[in-house]
PDB file of C-alpha atoms in Angstrom:
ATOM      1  CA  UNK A   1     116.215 106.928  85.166  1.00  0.00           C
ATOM      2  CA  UNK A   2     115.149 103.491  86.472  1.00  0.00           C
ATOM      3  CA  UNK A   3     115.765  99.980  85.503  1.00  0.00           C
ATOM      4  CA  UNK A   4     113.172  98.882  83.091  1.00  0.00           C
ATOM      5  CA  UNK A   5     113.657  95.169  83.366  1.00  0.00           C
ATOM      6  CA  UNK A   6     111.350  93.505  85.299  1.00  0.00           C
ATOM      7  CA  UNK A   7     113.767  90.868  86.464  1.00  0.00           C
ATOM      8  CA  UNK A   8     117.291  89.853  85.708  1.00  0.00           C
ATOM      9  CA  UNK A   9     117.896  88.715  82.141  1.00  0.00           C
ATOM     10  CA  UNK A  10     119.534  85.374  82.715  1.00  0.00           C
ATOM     11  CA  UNK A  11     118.908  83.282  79.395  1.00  0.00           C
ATOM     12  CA  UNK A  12     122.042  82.985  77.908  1.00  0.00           C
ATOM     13  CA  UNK A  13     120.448  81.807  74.332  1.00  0.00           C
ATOM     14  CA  UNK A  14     118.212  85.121  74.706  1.00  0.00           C
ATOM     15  CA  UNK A  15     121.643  87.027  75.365  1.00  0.00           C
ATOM     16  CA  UNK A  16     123.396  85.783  72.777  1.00  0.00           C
ATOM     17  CA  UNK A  17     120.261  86.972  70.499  1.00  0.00           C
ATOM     18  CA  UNK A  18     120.900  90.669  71.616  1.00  0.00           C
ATOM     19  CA  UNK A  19     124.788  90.789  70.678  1.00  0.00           C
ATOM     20  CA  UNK A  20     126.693  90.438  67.558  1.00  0.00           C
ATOM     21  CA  UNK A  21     129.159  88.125  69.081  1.00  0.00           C
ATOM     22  CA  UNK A  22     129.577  84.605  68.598  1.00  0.00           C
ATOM     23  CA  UNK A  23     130.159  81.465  70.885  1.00  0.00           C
ATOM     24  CA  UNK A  24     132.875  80.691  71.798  1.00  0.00           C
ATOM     25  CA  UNK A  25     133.781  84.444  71.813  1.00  0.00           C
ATOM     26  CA  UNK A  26     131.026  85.511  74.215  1.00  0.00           C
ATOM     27  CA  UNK A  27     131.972  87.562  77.055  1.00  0.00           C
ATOM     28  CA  UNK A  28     128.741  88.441  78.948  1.00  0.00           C
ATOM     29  CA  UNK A  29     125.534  86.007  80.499  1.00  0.00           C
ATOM     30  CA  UNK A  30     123.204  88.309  82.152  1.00  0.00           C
ATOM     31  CA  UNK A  31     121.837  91.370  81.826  1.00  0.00           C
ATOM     32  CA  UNK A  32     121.217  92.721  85.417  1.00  0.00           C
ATOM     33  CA  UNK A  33     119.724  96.630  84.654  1.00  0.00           C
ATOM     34  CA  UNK A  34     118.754  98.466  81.806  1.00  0.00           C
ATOM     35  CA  UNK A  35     117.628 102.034  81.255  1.00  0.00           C
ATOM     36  CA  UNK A  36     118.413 104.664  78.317  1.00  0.00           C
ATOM     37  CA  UNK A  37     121.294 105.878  79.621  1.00  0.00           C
ATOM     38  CA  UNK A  38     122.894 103.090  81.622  1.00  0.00           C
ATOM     39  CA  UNK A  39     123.558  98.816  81.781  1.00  0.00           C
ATOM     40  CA  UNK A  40     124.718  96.541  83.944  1.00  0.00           C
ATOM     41  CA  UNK A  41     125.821  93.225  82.553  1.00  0.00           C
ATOM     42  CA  UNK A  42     127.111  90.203  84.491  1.00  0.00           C
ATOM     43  CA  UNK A  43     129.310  87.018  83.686  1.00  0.00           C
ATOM     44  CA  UNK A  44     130.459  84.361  86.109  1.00  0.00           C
ATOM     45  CA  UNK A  45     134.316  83.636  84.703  1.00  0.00           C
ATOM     46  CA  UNK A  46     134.494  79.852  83.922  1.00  0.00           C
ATOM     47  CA  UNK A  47     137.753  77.580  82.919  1.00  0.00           C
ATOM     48  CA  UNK A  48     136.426  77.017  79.212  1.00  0.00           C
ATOM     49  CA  UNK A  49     135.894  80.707  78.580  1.00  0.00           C
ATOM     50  CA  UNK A  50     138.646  81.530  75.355  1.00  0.00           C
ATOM     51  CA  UNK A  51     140.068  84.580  76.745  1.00  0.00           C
ATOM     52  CA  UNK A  52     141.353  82.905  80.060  1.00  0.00           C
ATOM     53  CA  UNK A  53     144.901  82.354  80.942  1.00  0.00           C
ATOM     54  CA  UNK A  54     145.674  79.896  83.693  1.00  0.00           C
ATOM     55  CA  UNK A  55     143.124  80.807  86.545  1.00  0.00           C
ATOM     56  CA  UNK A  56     142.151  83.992  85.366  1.00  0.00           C
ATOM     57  CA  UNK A  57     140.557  86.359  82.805  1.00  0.00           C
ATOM     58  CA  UNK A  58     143.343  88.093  80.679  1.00  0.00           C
ATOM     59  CA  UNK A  59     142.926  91.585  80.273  1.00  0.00           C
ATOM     60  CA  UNK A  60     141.636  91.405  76.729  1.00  0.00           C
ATOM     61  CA  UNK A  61     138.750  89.131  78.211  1.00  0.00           C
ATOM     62  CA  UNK A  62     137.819  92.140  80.606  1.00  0.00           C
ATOM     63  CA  UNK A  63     138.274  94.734  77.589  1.00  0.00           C
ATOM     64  CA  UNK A  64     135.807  92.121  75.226  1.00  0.00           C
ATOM     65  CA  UNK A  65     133.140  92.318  78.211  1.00  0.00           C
ATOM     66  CA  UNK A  66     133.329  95.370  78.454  1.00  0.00           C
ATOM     67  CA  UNK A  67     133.357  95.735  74.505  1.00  0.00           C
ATOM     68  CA  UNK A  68     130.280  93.439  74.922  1.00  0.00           C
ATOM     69  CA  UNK A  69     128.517  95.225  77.366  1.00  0.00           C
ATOM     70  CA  UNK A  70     128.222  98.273  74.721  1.00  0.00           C
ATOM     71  CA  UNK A  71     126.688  95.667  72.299  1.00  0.00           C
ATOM     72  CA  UNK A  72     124.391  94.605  74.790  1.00  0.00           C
ATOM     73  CA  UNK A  73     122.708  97.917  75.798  1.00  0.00           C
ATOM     74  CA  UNK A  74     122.232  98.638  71.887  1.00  0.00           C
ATOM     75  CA  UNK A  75     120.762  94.990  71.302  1.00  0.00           C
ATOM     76  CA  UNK A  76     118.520  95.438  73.957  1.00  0.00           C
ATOM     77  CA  UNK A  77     117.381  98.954  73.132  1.00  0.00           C
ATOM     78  CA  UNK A  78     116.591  97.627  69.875  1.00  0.00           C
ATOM     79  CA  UNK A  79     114.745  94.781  70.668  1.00  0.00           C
ATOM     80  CA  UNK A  80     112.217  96.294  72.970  1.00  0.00           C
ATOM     81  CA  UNK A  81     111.799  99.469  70.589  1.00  0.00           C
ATOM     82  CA  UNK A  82     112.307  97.966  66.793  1.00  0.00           C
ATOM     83  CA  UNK A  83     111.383  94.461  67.448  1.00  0.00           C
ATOM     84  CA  UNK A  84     112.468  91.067  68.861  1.00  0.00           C
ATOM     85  CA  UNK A  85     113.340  90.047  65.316  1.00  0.00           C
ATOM     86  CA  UNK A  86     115.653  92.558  64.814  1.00  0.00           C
ATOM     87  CA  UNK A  87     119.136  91.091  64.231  1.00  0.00           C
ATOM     88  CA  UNK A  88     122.078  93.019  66.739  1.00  0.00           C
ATOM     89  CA  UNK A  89     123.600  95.804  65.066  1.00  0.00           C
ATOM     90  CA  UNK A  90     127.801  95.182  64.414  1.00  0.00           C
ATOM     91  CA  UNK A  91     130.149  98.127  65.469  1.00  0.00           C
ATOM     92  CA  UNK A  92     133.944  98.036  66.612  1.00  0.00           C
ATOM     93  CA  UNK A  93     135.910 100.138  69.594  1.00  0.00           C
ATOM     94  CA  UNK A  94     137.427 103.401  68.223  1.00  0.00           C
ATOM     95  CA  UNK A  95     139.124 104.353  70.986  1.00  0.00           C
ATOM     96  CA  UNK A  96     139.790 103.297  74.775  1.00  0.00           C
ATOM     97  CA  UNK A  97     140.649 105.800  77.009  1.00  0.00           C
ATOM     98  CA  UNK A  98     141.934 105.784  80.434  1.00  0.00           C
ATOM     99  CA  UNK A  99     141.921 102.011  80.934  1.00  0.00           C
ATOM    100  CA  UNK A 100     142.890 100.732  84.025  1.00  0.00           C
ATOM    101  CA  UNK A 101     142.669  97.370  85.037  1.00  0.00           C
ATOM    102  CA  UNK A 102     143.393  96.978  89.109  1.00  0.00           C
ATOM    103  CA  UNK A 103     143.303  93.072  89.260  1.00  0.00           C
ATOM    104  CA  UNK A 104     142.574  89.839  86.963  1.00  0.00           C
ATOM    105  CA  UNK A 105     139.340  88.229  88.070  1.00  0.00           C
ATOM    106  CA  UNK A 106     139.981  84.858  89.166  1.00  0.00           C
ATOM    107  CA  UNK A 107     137.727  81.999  87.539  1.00  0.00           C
ATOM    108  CA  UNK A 108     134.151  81.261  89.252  1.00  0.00           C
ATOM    109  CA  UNK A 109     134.150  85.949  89.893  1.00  0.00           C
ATOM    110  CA  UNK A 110     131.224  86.917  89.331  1.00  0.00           C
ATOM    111  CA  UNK A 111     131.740  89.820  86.919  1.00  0.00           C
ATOM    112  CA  UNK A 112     129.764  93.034  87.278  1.00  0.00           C
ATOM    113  CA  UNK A 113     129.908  95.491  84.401  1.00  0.00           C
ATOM    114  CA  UNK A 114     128.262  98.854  84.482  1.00  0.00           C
ATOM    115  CA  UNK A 115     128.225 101.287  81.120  1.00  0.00           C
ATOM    116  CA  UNK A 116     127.051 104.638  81.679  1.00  0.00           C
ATOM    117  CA  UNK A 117     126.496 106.459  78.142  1.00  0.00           C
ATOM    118  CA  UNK A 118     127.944 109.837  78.153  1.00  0.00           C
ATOM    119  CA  UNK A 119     127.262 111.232  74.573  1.00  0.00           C
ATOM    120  CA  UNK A 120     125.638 109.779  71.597  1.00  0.00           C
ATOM    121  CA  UNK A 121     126.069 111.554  68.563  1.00  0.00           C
ATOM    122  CA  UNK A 122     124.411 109.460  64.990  1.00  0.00           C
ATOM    123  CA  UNK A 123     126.362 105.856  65.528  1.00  0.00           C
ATOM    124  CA  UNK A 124     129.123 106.710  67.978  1.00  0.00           C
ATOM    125  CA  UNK A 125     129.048 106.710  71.811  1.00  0.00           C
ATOM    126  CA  UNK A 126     131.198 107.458  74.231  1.00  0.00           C
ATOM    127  CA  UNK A 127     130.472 105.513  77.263  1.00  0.00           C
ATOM    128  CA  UNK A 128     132.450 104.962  80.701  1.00  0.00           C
ATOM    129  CA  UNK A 129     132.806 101.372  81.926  1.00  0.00           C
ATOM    130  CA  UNK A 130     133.548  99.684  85.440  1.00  0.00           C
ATOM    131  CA  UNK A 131     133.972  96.038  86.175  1.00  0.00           C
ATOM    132  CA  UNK A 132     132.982  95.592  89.751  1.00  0.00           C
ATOM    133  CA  UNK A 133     133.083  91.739  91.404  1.00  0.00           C
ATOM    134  CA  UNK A 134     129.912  91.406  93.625  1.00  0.00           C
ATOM    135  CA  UNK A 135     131.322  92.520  96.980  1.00  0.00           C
ATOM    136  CA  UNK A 136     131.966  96.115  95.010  1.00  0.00           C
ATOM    137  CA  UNK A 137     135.902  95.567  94.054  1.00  0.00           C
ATOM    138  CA  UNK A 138     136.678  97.537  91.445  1.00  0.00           C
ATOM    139  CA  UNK A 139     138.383  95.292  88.921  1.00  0.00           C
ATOM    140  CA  UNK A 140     138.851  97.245  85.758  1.00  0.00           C
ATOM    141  CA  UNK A 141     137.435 100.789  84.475  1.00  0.00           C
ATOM    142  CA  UNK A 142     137.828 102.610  80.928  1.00  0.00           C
ATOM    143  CA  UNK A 143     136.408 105.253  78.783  1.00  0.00           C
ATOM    144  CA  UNK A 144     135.471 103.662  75.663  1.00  0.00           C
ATOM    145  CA  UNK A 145     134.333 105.088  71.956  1.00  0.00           C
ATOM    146  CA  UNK A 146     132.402 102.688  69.740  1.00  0.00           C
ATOM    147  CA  UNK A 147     131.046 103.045  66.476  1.00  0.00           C
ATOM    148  CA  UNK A 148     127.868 101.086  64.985  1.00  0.00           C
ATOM    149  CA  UNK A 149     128.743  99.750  61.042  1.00  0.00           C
ATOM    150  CA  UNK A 150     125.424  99.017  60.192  1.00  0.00           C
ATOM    151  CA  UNK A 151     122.302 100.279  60.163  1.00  0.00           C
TER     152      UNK A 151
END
């Protein structure tokens, strides 16, 4: 596959359109790639985002963007194939697998977060995450299950 953005997705407003999360709960501002099979979200870590702790992202910050990362490749899907009106589809995380977080990203890291979509079976996926800072640091990887609520 290939990315079928033309450019990086950098609108935050537009973002927040494509995701079922609210501010001040929002855990990703770019979308950097997107093909059927694959995204690659970014955020930039900042001292008023809610799930930091001191200088740095906690790990449940780095488990939401991942979390959020899912949402996005769904919202996006959907708006270029259903329709821009299209509200984002709500699911949850049934399971995390193999999580392992290496380091806390610091804030101003650039966060890089790549989902590759390994099955897809009606409304669950099973998808396997890394969160990369730009210079290619692996920060955090998991194998994630989600589940889509609505239709």
């Amino acid at each position: 596959m290939s990315n079928q953005l033309e450019e990086n997705i950098t609108d935050v407003d537009f973002i927040k359109k494509l995701i079922p999360q609210k501010d001040p709960f929002v855990m990703i501002d770019k979308l950097l790639y997107f093909d059927t099979e694959k995204v690659i979200s970014g955020l930039k870590v900042t001292s008023d985002n809610i799930l930091t702790s001191g200088e740095y992202l906690t790990e449940g910050g780095l488990i939401e963007n991942m979390a959020q990362s899912i949402a996005l490749h769904r919202g996006y899907r959907g708006y270029i194939n259903r329709g821009k009106d299209e509200k984002p589809k709500t699911g949850f995380i049934g399971s995390i697998k193999h999580a392992t977080i290496n380091s806390l990203p610091k804030i101003g890291t650039e966060l890089i977060t790549t989902v590759e979509i390994v099955a897809e079976i009606m409304q669950v996926s099973l998808v396997k995450i890394e969160v990369n800072d730009p210079e290619g640091n692996l920060i955090a990887s998991s194998e994630m299950k989600t589940i889509i609520v609505d239709s």
